[in-house]
mmCIF file of N, CA, C and O in Angstrom:
data_model
loop_
_atom_site.group_PDB
_atom_site.id
_atom_site.type_symbol
_atom_site.label_atom_id
_atom_site.label_comp_id
_atom_site.label_asym_id
_atom_site.label_seq_id
_atom_site.Cartn_x
_atom_site.Cartn_y
_atom_site.Cartn_z
ATOM 1 N N MET A 1031 -2.506 -15.264 -7.300
ATOM 2 C CA MET A 1031 -1.493 -14.695 -6.340
ATOM 3 C C MET A 1031 -1.138 -15.464 -5.188
ATOM 4 O O MET A 1031 -0.003 -15.692 -4.807
ATOM 5 N N ARG A 1032 -2.277 -16.143 -4.682
ATOM 6 C CA ARG A 1032 -2.057 -17.007 -3.530
ATOM 7 C C ARG A 1032 -0.986 -18.206 -3.936
ATOM 8 O O ARG A 1032 -0.267 -18.477 -2.964
ATOM 9 N N THR A 1033 -1.088 -18.631 -5.019
ATOM 10 C CA THR A 1033 -0.273 -19.773 -5.424
ATOM 11 C C THR A 1033 1.145 -19.286 -5.527
ATOM 12 O O THR A 1033 2.123 -20.037 -4.909
ATOM 13 N N VAL A 1034 1.387 -18.163 -6.158
ATOM 14 C CA VAL A 1034 2.845 -17.590 -6.086
ATOM 15 C C VAL A 1034 3.319 -17.383 -4.689
ATOM 16 O O VAL A 1034 4.396 -17.758 -4.421
ATOM 17 N N ILE A 1035 2.511 -16.837 -3.916
ATOM 18 C CA ILE A 1035 2.984 -16.510 -2.480
ATOM 19 C C ILE A 1035 3.274 -17.804 -1.733
ATOM 20 O O ILE A 1035 4.333 -17.958 -1.174
ATOM 21 N N SER A 1036 2.370 -18.804 -1.833
ATOM 22 C CA SER A 1036 2.506 -20.071 -1.152
ATOM 23 C C SER A 1036 3.724 -20.869 -1.643
ATOM 24 O O SER A 1036 4.427 -21.555 -0.848
ATOM 25 N N LEU A 1037 4.033 -20.764 -3.023
ATOM 26 C CA LEU A 1037 5.129 -21.608 -3.583
ATOM 27 C C LEU A 1037 6.450 -20.868 -3.442
ATOM 28 O O LEU A 1037 7.525 -21.506 -3.154
ATOM 29 N N PHE A 1038 6.430 -19.526 -3.643
ATOM 30 C CA PHE A 1038 7.889 -18.866 -3.742
ATOM 31 C C PHE A 1038 8.071 -17.721 -2.691
ATOM 32 O O PHE A 1038 9.216 -17.378 -2.499
ATOM 33 N N LEU A 1039 7.041 -17.272 -2.072
ATOM 34 C CA LEU A 1039 7.273 -16.035 -1.268
ATOM 35 C C LEU A 1039 6.689 -16.251 0.155
ATOM 36 O O LEU A 1039 6.469 -15.279 0.875
ATOM 37 N N LYS A 1040 6.502 -17.485 0.542
ATOM 38 C CA LYS A 1040 5.901 -17.754 1.888
ATOM 39 C C LYS A 1040 6.794 -17.053 2.981
ATOM 40 O O LYS A 1040 6.186 -16.421 3.852
ATOM 41 N N ASP A 1041 8.045 -17.253 2.964
ATOM 42 C CA ASP A 1041 8.795 -16.667 4.119
ATOM 43 C C ASP A 1041 8.786 -15.182 4.126
ATOM 44 O O ASP A 1041 8.622 -14.530 5.182
ATOM 45 N N GLN A 1042 8.967 -14.497 2.932
ATOM 46 C CA GLN A 1042 8.743 -13.110 2.834
ATOM 47 C C GLN A 1042 7.464 -12.569 3.208
ATOM 48 O O GLN A 1042 7.434 -11.519 3.873
ATOM 49 N N TYR A 1043 6.355 -13.248 2.849
ATOM 50 C CA TYR A 1043 5.078 -12.870 3.205
ATOM 51 C C TYR A 1043 4.862 -12.959 4.745
ATOM 52 O O TYR A 1043 4.340 -12.049 5.388
ATOM 53 N N ASN A 1044 5.306 -13.992 5.379
ATOM 54 C CA ASN A 1044 5.278 -14.058 6.747
ATOM 55 C C ASN A 1044 6.069 -12.915 7.433
ATOM 56 O O ASN A 1044 5.682 -12.326 8.512
ATOM 57 N N ASN A 1045 7.253 -12.699 6.967
ATOM 58 C CA ASN A 1045 8.097 -11.601 7.459
ATOM 59 C C ASN A 1045 7.397 -10.312 7.384
ATOM 60 O O ASN A 1045 7.455 -9.441 8.260
ATOM 61 N N LYS A 1046 6.704 -9.990 6.261
ATOM 62 C CA LYS A 1046 5.916 -8.846 5.995
ATOM 63 C C LYS A 1046 4.879 -8.688 7.068
ATOM 64 O O LYS A 1046 4.596 -7.576 7.751
ATOM 65 N N THR A 1047 4.279 -9.799 7.370
ATOM 66 C CA THR A 1047 3.085 -9.735 8.339
ATOM 67 C C THR A 1047 3.598 -9.469 9.805
ATOM 68 O O THR A 1047 3.050 -8.595 10.534
ATOM 69 N N ILE A 1048 4.723 -10.068 10.196
ATOM 70 C CA ILE A 1048 5.380 -9.774 11.364
ATOM 71 C C ILE A 1048 5.769 -8.321 11.557
ATOM 72 O O ILE A 1048 5.554 -7.706 12.557
ATOM 73 N N MET A 1049 6.414 -7.850 10.487
ATOM 74 C CA MET A 1049 6.807 -6.393 10.464
ATOM 75 C C MET A 1049 5.655 -5.423 10.651
ATOM 76 O O MET A 1049 5.602 -4.612 11.392
ATOM 77 N N GLU A 1050 4.568 -5.698 9.861
ATOM 78 C CA GLU A 1050 3.416 -4.903 10.018
ATOM 79 C C GLU A 1050 2.758 -4.977 11.482
ATOM 80 O O GLU A 1050 2.304 -3.995 11.901
ATOM 81 N N ASP A 1051 2.695 -6.171 12.077
ATOM 82 C CA ASP A 1051 2.228 -6.239 13.312
ATOM 83 C C ASP A 1051 3.118 -5.531 14.419
ATOM 84 O O ASP A 1051 2.527 -4.828 15.200
ATOM 85 N N LEU A 1052 4.426 -5.498 14.161
ATOM 86 C CA LEU A 1052 5.264 -4.716 15.016
ATOM 87 C C LEU A 1052 5.097 -3.227 14.888
ATOM 88 O O LEU A 1052 5.022 -2.505 15.914
ATOM 89 N N ILE A 1053 4.883 -2.703 13.659
ATOM 90 C CA ILE A 1053 4.714 -1.356 13.356
ATOM 91 C C ILE A 1053 3.377 -0.954 13.954
ATOM 92 O O ILE A 1053 3.274 0.141 14.696
ATOM 93 N N THR A 1054 2.353 -1.658 13.655
ATOM 94 C CA THR A 1054 0.936 -1.163 14.063
ATOM 95 C C THR A 1054 0.774 -1.213 15.602
ATOM 96 O O THR A 1054 -0.045 -0.583 16.212
ATOM 97 N N ALA A 1055 1.484 -2.083 16.284
ATOM 98 C CA ALA A 1055 1.396 -2.208 17.751
ATOM 99 C C ALA A 1055 2.353 -1.151 18.411
ATOM 100 O O ALA A 1055 2.294 -0.893 19.628
ATOM 101 N N SER A 1056 3.215 -0.453 17.703
ATOM 102 C CA SER A 1056 4.066 0.541 18.311
ATOM 103 C C SER A 1056 3.383 1.900 18.561
ATOM 104 O O SER A 1056 2.321 2.165 18.068
ATOM 105 N N ALA A 1057 4.212 2.769 19.151
ATOM 106 C CA ALA A 1057 3.604 4.142 19.455
ATOM 107 C C ALA A 1057 3.996 5.180 18.453
ATOM 108 O O ALA A 1057 3.640 6.305 18.538
ATOM 109 N N ILE A 1058 4.752 4.693 17.342
ATOM 110 C CA ILE A 1058 5.164 5.596 16.365
ATOM 111 C C ILE A 1058 3.944 5.957 15.385
ATOM 112 O O ILE A 1058 2.991 5.230 15.358
ATOM 113 N N LYS A 1059 4.103 7.086 14.580
ATOM 114 C CA LYS A 1059 3.112 7.407 13.700
ATOM 115 C C LYS A 1059 3.354 6.523 12.410
ATOM 116 O O LYS A 1059 4.524 6.500 12.035
ATOM 117 N N TRP A 1060 2.438 5.935 11.910
ATOM 118 C CA TRP A 1060 2.573 4.944 10.830
ATOM 119 C C TRP A 1060 1.476 5.103 9.824
ATOM 120 O O TRP A 1060 0.333 5.386 10.093
ATOM 121 N N GLU A 1061 1.806 4.750 8.615
ATOM 122 C CA GLU A 1061 0.939 4.463 7.479
ATOM 123 C C GLU A 1061 1.519 3.330 6.725
ATOM 124 O O GLU A 1061 2.687 3.182 6.463
ATOM 125 N N ILE A 1062 0.681 2.378 6.350
ATOM 126 C CA ILE A 1062 1.160 1.342 5.312
ATOM 127 C C ILE A 1062 0.506 1.541 4.018
ATOM 128 O O ILE A 1062 -0.724 1.450 4.037
ATOM 129 N N VAL A 1063 1.269 1.867 3.166
ATOM 130 C CA VAL A 1063 0.762 2.188 1.688
ATOM 131 C C VAL A 1063 0.995 1.032 0.822
ATOM 132 O O VAL A 1063 2.101 0.601 0.606
ATOM 133 N N ARG A 1064 -0.046 0.597 0.208
ATOM 134 C CA ARG A 1064 -0.011 -0.571 -0.834
ATOM 135 C C ARG A 1064 -0.541 -0.062 -2.082
ATOM 136 O O ARG A 1064 -1.701 0.075 -2.332
ATOM 137 N N PRO A 1065 0.323 0.280 -3.056
ATOM 138 C CA PRO A 1065 -0.123 0.703 -4.390
ATOM 139 C C PRO A 1065 -0.435 -0.525 -5.201
ATOM 140 O O PRO A 1065 -0.086 -1.663 -4.928
ATOM 141 N N GLY A 1066 -1.280 -0.348 -6.227
ATOM 142 C CA GLY A 1066 -1.535 -1.340 -7.172
ATOM 143 C C GLY A 1066 -0.225 -1.636 -8.008
ATOM 144 O O GLY A 1066 0.799 -1.164 -7.697
ATOM 145 N N MET A 1067 -0.400 -2.294 -9.042
ATOM 146 C CA MET A 1067 0.799 -2.662 -9.911
ATOM 147 C C MET A 1067 1.355 -1.371 -10.481
ATOM 148 O O MET A 1067 0.687 -0.483 -11.013
ATOM 149 N N LEU A 1068 2.713 -1.163 -10.286
ATOM 150 C CA LEU A 1068 3.271 0.150 -10.613
ATOM 151 C C LEU A 1068 3.603 0.108 -12.186
ATOM 152 O O LEU A 1068 3.938 -0.873 -12.720
ATOM 153 N N THR A 1069 3.368 1.330 -12.709
ATOM 154 C CA THR A 1069 3.623 1.588 -14.057
ATOM 155 C C THR A 1069 4.617 2.671 -14.266
ATOM 156 O O THR A 1069 4.896 3.522 -13.323
ATOM 157 N N ASP A 1070 5.143 2.888 -15.488
ATOM 158 C CA ASP A 1070 6.033 4.014 -15.678
ATOM 159 C C ASP A 1070 5.281 5.230 -16.423
ATOM 160 O O ASP A 1070 5.939 6.048 -16.955
ATOM 161 N N GLU A 1071 3.971 5.216 -16.228
ATOM 162 C CA GLU A 1071 3.172 6.258 -16.862
ATOM 163 C C GLU A 1071 3.542 7.600 -16.244
ATOM 164 O O GLU A 1071 4.077 7.636 -15.108
ATOM 165 N N GLU A 1072 3.091 8.691 -16.827
ATOM 166 C CA GLU A 1072 3.285 9.970 -16.179
ATOM 167 C C GLU A 1072 2.344 10.292 -15.006
ATOM 168 O O GLU A 1072 1.301 9.628 -14.957
ATOM 169 N N LEU A 1073 2.647 11.382 -14.264
ATOM 170 C CA LEU A 1073 1.786 11.772 -13.110
ATOM 171 C C LEU A 1073 0.427 12.128 -13.735
ATOM 172 O O LEU A 1073 0.328 12.872 -14.624
ATOM 173 N N THR A 1074 -0.561 11.593 -13.000
ATOM 174 C CA THR A 1074 -1.996 12.012 -13.316
ATOM 175 C C THR A 1074 -2.651 12.851 -12.325
ATOM 176 O O THR A 1074 -3.585 13.655 -12.645
ATOM 177 N N SER A 1075 -2.249 12.639 -11.078
ATOM 178 C CA SER A 1075 -2.851 13.323 -9.892
ATOM 179 C C SER A 1075 -4.249 12.982 -9.708
ATOM 180 O O SER A 1075 -5.011 13.710 -8.951
ATOM 181 N N SER A 1076 -4.723 11.995 -10.368
ATOM 182 C CA SER A 1076 -6.186 11.587 -10.316
ATOM 183 C C SER A 1076 -6.349 10.199 -9.809
ATOM 184 O O SER A 1076 -7.316 9.475 -10.118
ATOM 185 N N TYR A 1077 -5.514 9.698 -8.967
ATOM 186 C CA TYR A 1077 -5.557 8.453 -8.325
ATOM 187 C C TYR A 1077 -6.562 8.377 -7.157
ATOM 188 O O TYR A 1077 -6.913 9.428 -6.681
ATOM 189 N N ARG A 1078 -6.955 7.238 -6.778
ATOM 190 C CA ARG A 1078 -7.874 7.016 -5.741
ATOM 191 C C ARG A 1078 -7.052 6.587 -4.487
ATOM 192 O O ARG A 1078 -6.192 5.667 -4.630
ATOM 193 N N VAL A 1079 -7.459 7.035 -3.305
ATOM 194 C CA VAL A 1079 -6.789 6.559 -2.053
ATOM 195 C C VAL A 1079 -7.865 5.875 -1.192
ATOM 196 O O VAL A 1079 -8.876 6.440 -0.894
ATOM 197 N N LEU A 1080 -7.640 4.578 -1.021
ATOM 198 C CA LEU A 1080 -8.638 3.750 -0.292
ATOM 199 C C LEU A 1080 -8.120 3.505 1.057
ATOM 200 O O LEU A 1080 -7.171 2.851 1.230
ATOM 201 N N PRO A 1081 -8.690 4.093 2.107
ATOM 202 C CA PRO A 1081 -8.143 4.048 3.411
ATOM 203 C C PRO A 1081 -8.251 2.777 4.114
ATOM 204 O O PRO A 1081 -7.590 2.554 5.201
ATOM 205 N N LYS A 1082 -8.998 1.790 3.697
ATOM 206 C CA LYS A 1082 -9.226 0.502 4.385
ATOM 207 C C LYS A 1082 -9.069 -0.609 3.279
ATOM 208 O O LYS A 1082 -9.848 -0.656 2.390
ATOM 209 N N LEU A 1083 -8.248 -1.505 3.517
ATOM 210 C CA LEU A 1083 -8.135 -2.753 2.622
ATOM 211 C C LEU A 1083 -9.055 -3.638 3.043
ATOM 212 O O LEU A 1083 -9.344 -3.902 4.178
ATOM 213 N N LYS A 1084 -9.735 -4.310 2.049
ATOM 214 C CA LYS A 1084 -10.831 -5.256 2.391
ATOM 215 C C LYS A 1084 -10.517 -6.484 1.420
ATOM 216 O O LYS A 1084 -10.089 -6.423 0.355
ATOM 217 N N LYS A 1085 -10.893 -7.711 1.905
ATOM 218 C CA LYS A 1085 -10.661 -8.894 1.106
ATOM 219 C C LYS A 1085 -11.454 -8.843 -0.167
ATOM 220 O O LYS A 1085 -12.592 -8.294 -0.052
ATOM 221 N N GLY A 1086 -10.919 -9.138 -1.211
ATOM 222 C CA GLY A 1086 -11.467 -9.108 -2.468
ATOM 223 C C GLY A 1086 -11.411 -7.843 -3.224
ATOM 224 O O GLY A 1086 -12.031 -7.593 -4.273
ATOM 225 N N MET A 1087 -10.936 -6.800 -2.596
ATOM 226 C CA MET A 1087 -10.782 -5.318 -3.145
ATOM 227 C C MET A 1087 -9.905 -5.385 -4.419
ATOM 228 O O MET A 1087 -8.870 -6.078 -4.497
ATOM 229 N N LYS A 1088 -10.343 -4.742 -5.434
ATOM 230 C CA LYS A 1088 -9.617 -4.628 -6.563
ATOM 231 C C LYS A 1088 -8.755 -3.316 -6.595
ATOM 232 O O LYS A 1088 -9.303 -2.317 -6.605
ATOM 233 N N VAL A 1089 -7.521 -3.511 -6.638
ATOM 234 C CA VAL A 1089 -6.523 -2.432 -6.650
ATOM 235 C C VAL A 1089 -5.864 -2.467 -8.066
ATOM 236 O O VAL A 1089 -5.249 -3.513 -8.321
ATOM 237 N N ARG A 1090 -6.121 -1.507 -8.770
ATOM 238 C CA ARG A 1090 -5.621 -1.447 -10.197
ATOM 239 C C ARG A 1090 -4.226 -0.849 -10.330
ATOM 240 O O ARG A 1090 -3.624 -0.420 -9.313
ATOM 241 N N LYS A 1091 -3.732 -0.695 -11.509
ATOM 242 C CA LYS A 1091 -2.460 -0.108 -11.783
ATOM 243 C C LYS A 1091 -2.370 1.377 -11.412
ATOM 244 O O LYS A 1091 -3.398 1.996 -11.340
ATOM 245 N N ILE A 1092 -1.202 1.880 -11.046
ATOM 246 C CA ILE A 1092 -0.902 3.260 -10.642
ATOM 247 C C ILE A 1092 0.485 3.488 -11.127
ATOM 248 O O ILE A 1092 1.337 2.770 -10.940
ATOM 249 N N SER A 1093 0.684 4.766 -11.525
ATOM 250 C CA SER A 1093 1.955 5.173 -11.902
ATOM 251 C C SER A 1093 2.895 5.394 -10.720
ATOM 252 O O SER A 1093 2.456 5.831 -9.688
ATOM 253 N N ARG A 1094 4.205 5.232 -10.884
ATOM 254 C CA ARG A 1094 5.156 5.443 -9.864
ATOM 255 C C ARG A 1094 5.106 6.953 -9.476
ATOM 256 O O ARG A 1094 5.252 7.270 -8.313
ATOM 257 N N ALA A 1095 4.857 7.796 -10.443
ATOM 258 C CA ALA A 1095 4.812 9.254 -10.236
ATOM 259 C C ALA A 1095 3.638 9.531 -9.246
ATOM 260 O O ALA A 1095 3.840 10.483 -8.403
ATOM 261 N N ASP A 1096 2.514 8.917 -9.416
ATOM 262 C CA ASP A 1096 1.354 9.264 -8.607
ATOM 263 C C ASP A 1096 1.600 8.618 -7.205
ATOM 264 O O ASP A 1096 1.278 9.346 -6.245
ATOM 265 N N VAL A 1097 2.381 7.510 -7.036
ATOM 266 C CA VAL A 1097 2.576 7.016 -5.822
ATOM 267 C C VAL A 1097 3.589 7.960 -5.048
ATOM 268 O O VAL A 1097 3.507 8.262 -3.844
ATOM 269 N N ALA A 1098 4.535 8.409 -5.820
ATOM 270 C CA ALA A 1098 5.582 9.336 -5.140
ATOM 271 C C ALA A 1098 4.988 10.639 -4.746
ATOM 272 O O ALA A 1098 5.170 11.092 -3.689
ATOM 273 N N GLN A 1099 3.962 11.115 -5.554
ATOM 274 C CA GLN A 1099 3.204 12.383 -5.151
ATOM 275 C C GLN A 1099 2.483 12.073 -3.867
ATOM 276 O O GLN A 1099 2.494 12.964 -3.005
ATOM 277 N N PHE A 1100 1.850 10.995 -3.742
ATOM 278 C CA PHE A 1100 1.044 10.676 -2.532
ATOM 279 C C PHE A 1100 1.976 10.646 -1.345
ATOM 280 O O PHE A 1100 1.593 11.141 -0.314
ATOM 281 N N LEU A 1101 3.062 9.859 -1.480
ATOM 282 C CA LEU A 1101 4.039 9.690 -0.356
ATOM 283 C C LEU A 1101 4.559 11.084 0.044
ATOM 284 O O LEU A 1101 4.704 11.341 1.279
ATOM 285 N N ILE A 1102 4.956 11.882 -0.846
ATOM 286 C CA ILE A 1102 5.478 13.268 -0.489
ATOM 287 C C ILE A 1102 4.370 14.051 0.229
ATOM 288 O O ILE A 1102 4.661 14.758 1.204
ATOM 289 N N THR A 1103 3.207 13.998 -0.343
ATOM 290 C CA THR A 1103 2.142 14.844 0.308
ATOM 291 C C THR A 1103 1.801 14.348 1.665
ATOM 292 O O THR A 1103 1.553 15.165 2.615
ATOM 293 N N GLU A 1104 1.823 12.986 1.818
ATOM 294 C CA GLU A 1104 1.452 12.490 3.117
ATOM 295 C C GLU A 1104 2.692 12.754 4.131
ATOM 296 O O GLU A 1104 2.399 12.974 5.359
ATOM 297 N N ALA A 1105 3.890 12.661 3.671
ATOM 298 C CA ALA A 1105 5.059 13.073 4.562
ATOM 299 C C ALA A 1105 4.903 14.540 5.052
ATOM 300 O O ALA A 1105 5.244 14.837 6.217
ATOM 301 N N GLU A 1106 4.477 15.402 4.177
ATOM 302 C CA GLU A 1106 4.435 16.851 4.599
ATOM 303 C C GLU A 1106 3.144 17.243 5.364
ATOM 304 O O GLU A 1106 3.195 18.013 6.143
ATOM 305 N N ASN A 1107 2.044 16.390 5.120
ATOM 306 C CA ASN A 1107 0.791 16.683 5.761
ATOM 307 C C ASN A 1107 -0.039 15.441 5.926
ATOM 308 O O ASN A 1107 -0.983 15.134 5.153
ATOM 309 N N PRO A 1108 0.336 14.613 6.883
ATOM 310 C CA PRO A 1108 -0.336 13.371 7.073
ATOM 311 C C PRO A 1108 -1.759 13.328 7.272
ATOM 312 O O PRO A 1108 -2.315 14.154 8.268
ATOM 313 N N LYS A 1109 -2.544 12.626 6.596
ATOM 314 C CA LYS A 1109 -3.987 12.486 6.740
ATOM 315 C C LYS A 1109 -4.467 11.176 6.917
ATOM 316 O O LYS A 1109 -5.640 10.955 7.257
ATOM 317 N N MET A 1110 -3.620 10.195 6.666
ATOM 318 C CA MET A 1110 -3.974 8.707 6.713
ATOM 319 C C MET A 1110 -3.178 7.942 7.863
ATOM 320 O O MET A 1110 -2.874 6.790 7.728
ATOM 321 N N LEU A 1111 -2.749 8.657 8.901
ATOM 322 C CA LEU A 1111 -2.014 7.936 9.960
ATOM 323 C C LEU A 1111 -2.819 6.872 10.492
ATOM 324 O O LEU A 1111 -4.118 6.889 10.621
ATOM 325 N N HIS A 1112 -2.183 5.759 10.884
ATOM 326 C CA HIS A 1112 -2.765 4.566 11.396
ATOM 327 C C HIS A 1112 -3.758 3.868 10.477
ATOM 328 O O HIS A 1112 -4.785 3.194 10.941
ATOM 329 N N HIS A 1113 -3.448 3.976 9.199
ATOM 330 C CA HIS A 1113 -4.258 3.251 8.099
ATOM 331 C C HIS A 1113 -3.499 2.426 7.236
ATOM 332 O O HIS A 1113 -2.333 2.752 6.927
ATOM 333 N N TYR A 1114 -4.125 1.410 6.789
ATOM 334 C CA TYR A 1114 -3.448 0.640 5.506
ATOM 335 C C TYR A 1114 -4.100 1.247 4.402
ATOM 336 O O TYR A 1114 -5.403 1.105 4.121
ATOM 337 N N VAL A 1115 -3.298 1.924 3.612
ATOM 338 C CA VAL A 1115 -3.857 2.719 2.440
ATOM 339 C C VAL A 1115 -3.530 2.010 1.159
ATOM 340 O O VAL A 1115 -2.444 1.607 0.852
ATOM 341 N N ALA A 1116 -4.603 1.811 0.314
ATOM 342 C CA ALA A 1116 -4.355 1.255 -1.073
ATOM 343 C C ALA A 1116 -4.379 2.484 -1.971
ATOM 344 O O ALA A 1116 -5.339 3.331 -1.914
ATOM 345 N N LEU A 1117 -3.544 2.445 -3.019
ATOM 346 C CA LEU A 1117 -3.538 3.523 -3.971
ATOM 347 C C LEU A 1117 -3.853 2.762 -5.413
ATOM 348 O O LEU A 1117 -3.269 1.800 -5.746
ATOM 349 N N THR A 1118 -4.838 3.355 -6.152
ATOM 350 C CA THR A 1118 -5.218 2.849 -7.435
ATOM 351 C C THR A 1118 -5.692 4.002 -8.354
ATOM 352 O O THR A 1118 -5.973 4.968 -7.888
ATOM 353 N N ASN A 1119 -5.684 3.607 -9.535
ATOM 354 C CA ASN A 1119 -6.185 4.576 -10.589
ATOM 355 C C ASN A 1119 -7.792 4.371 -10.679
ATOM 356 O O ASN A 1119 -8.261 3.380 -10.439
#
């Protein structure tokens, strides 16, 4: 993945980092959600929410339906404010 980023997505990756720095330094309520590879599988409601990203962490596939469920639930009743959240099955 590092090779792909360094060859093709360097500017976009740098912009993402700047954006995240601006968001996290602001006074707004924020969460940054990073799902694993998205699939078209059905809703399982049995995904894992990892509240802290760590170098070398394995984030596996997750259905778009599960990501949508998490985002809606968090919008209605936030529990992960000010966290970088990884979603995985």
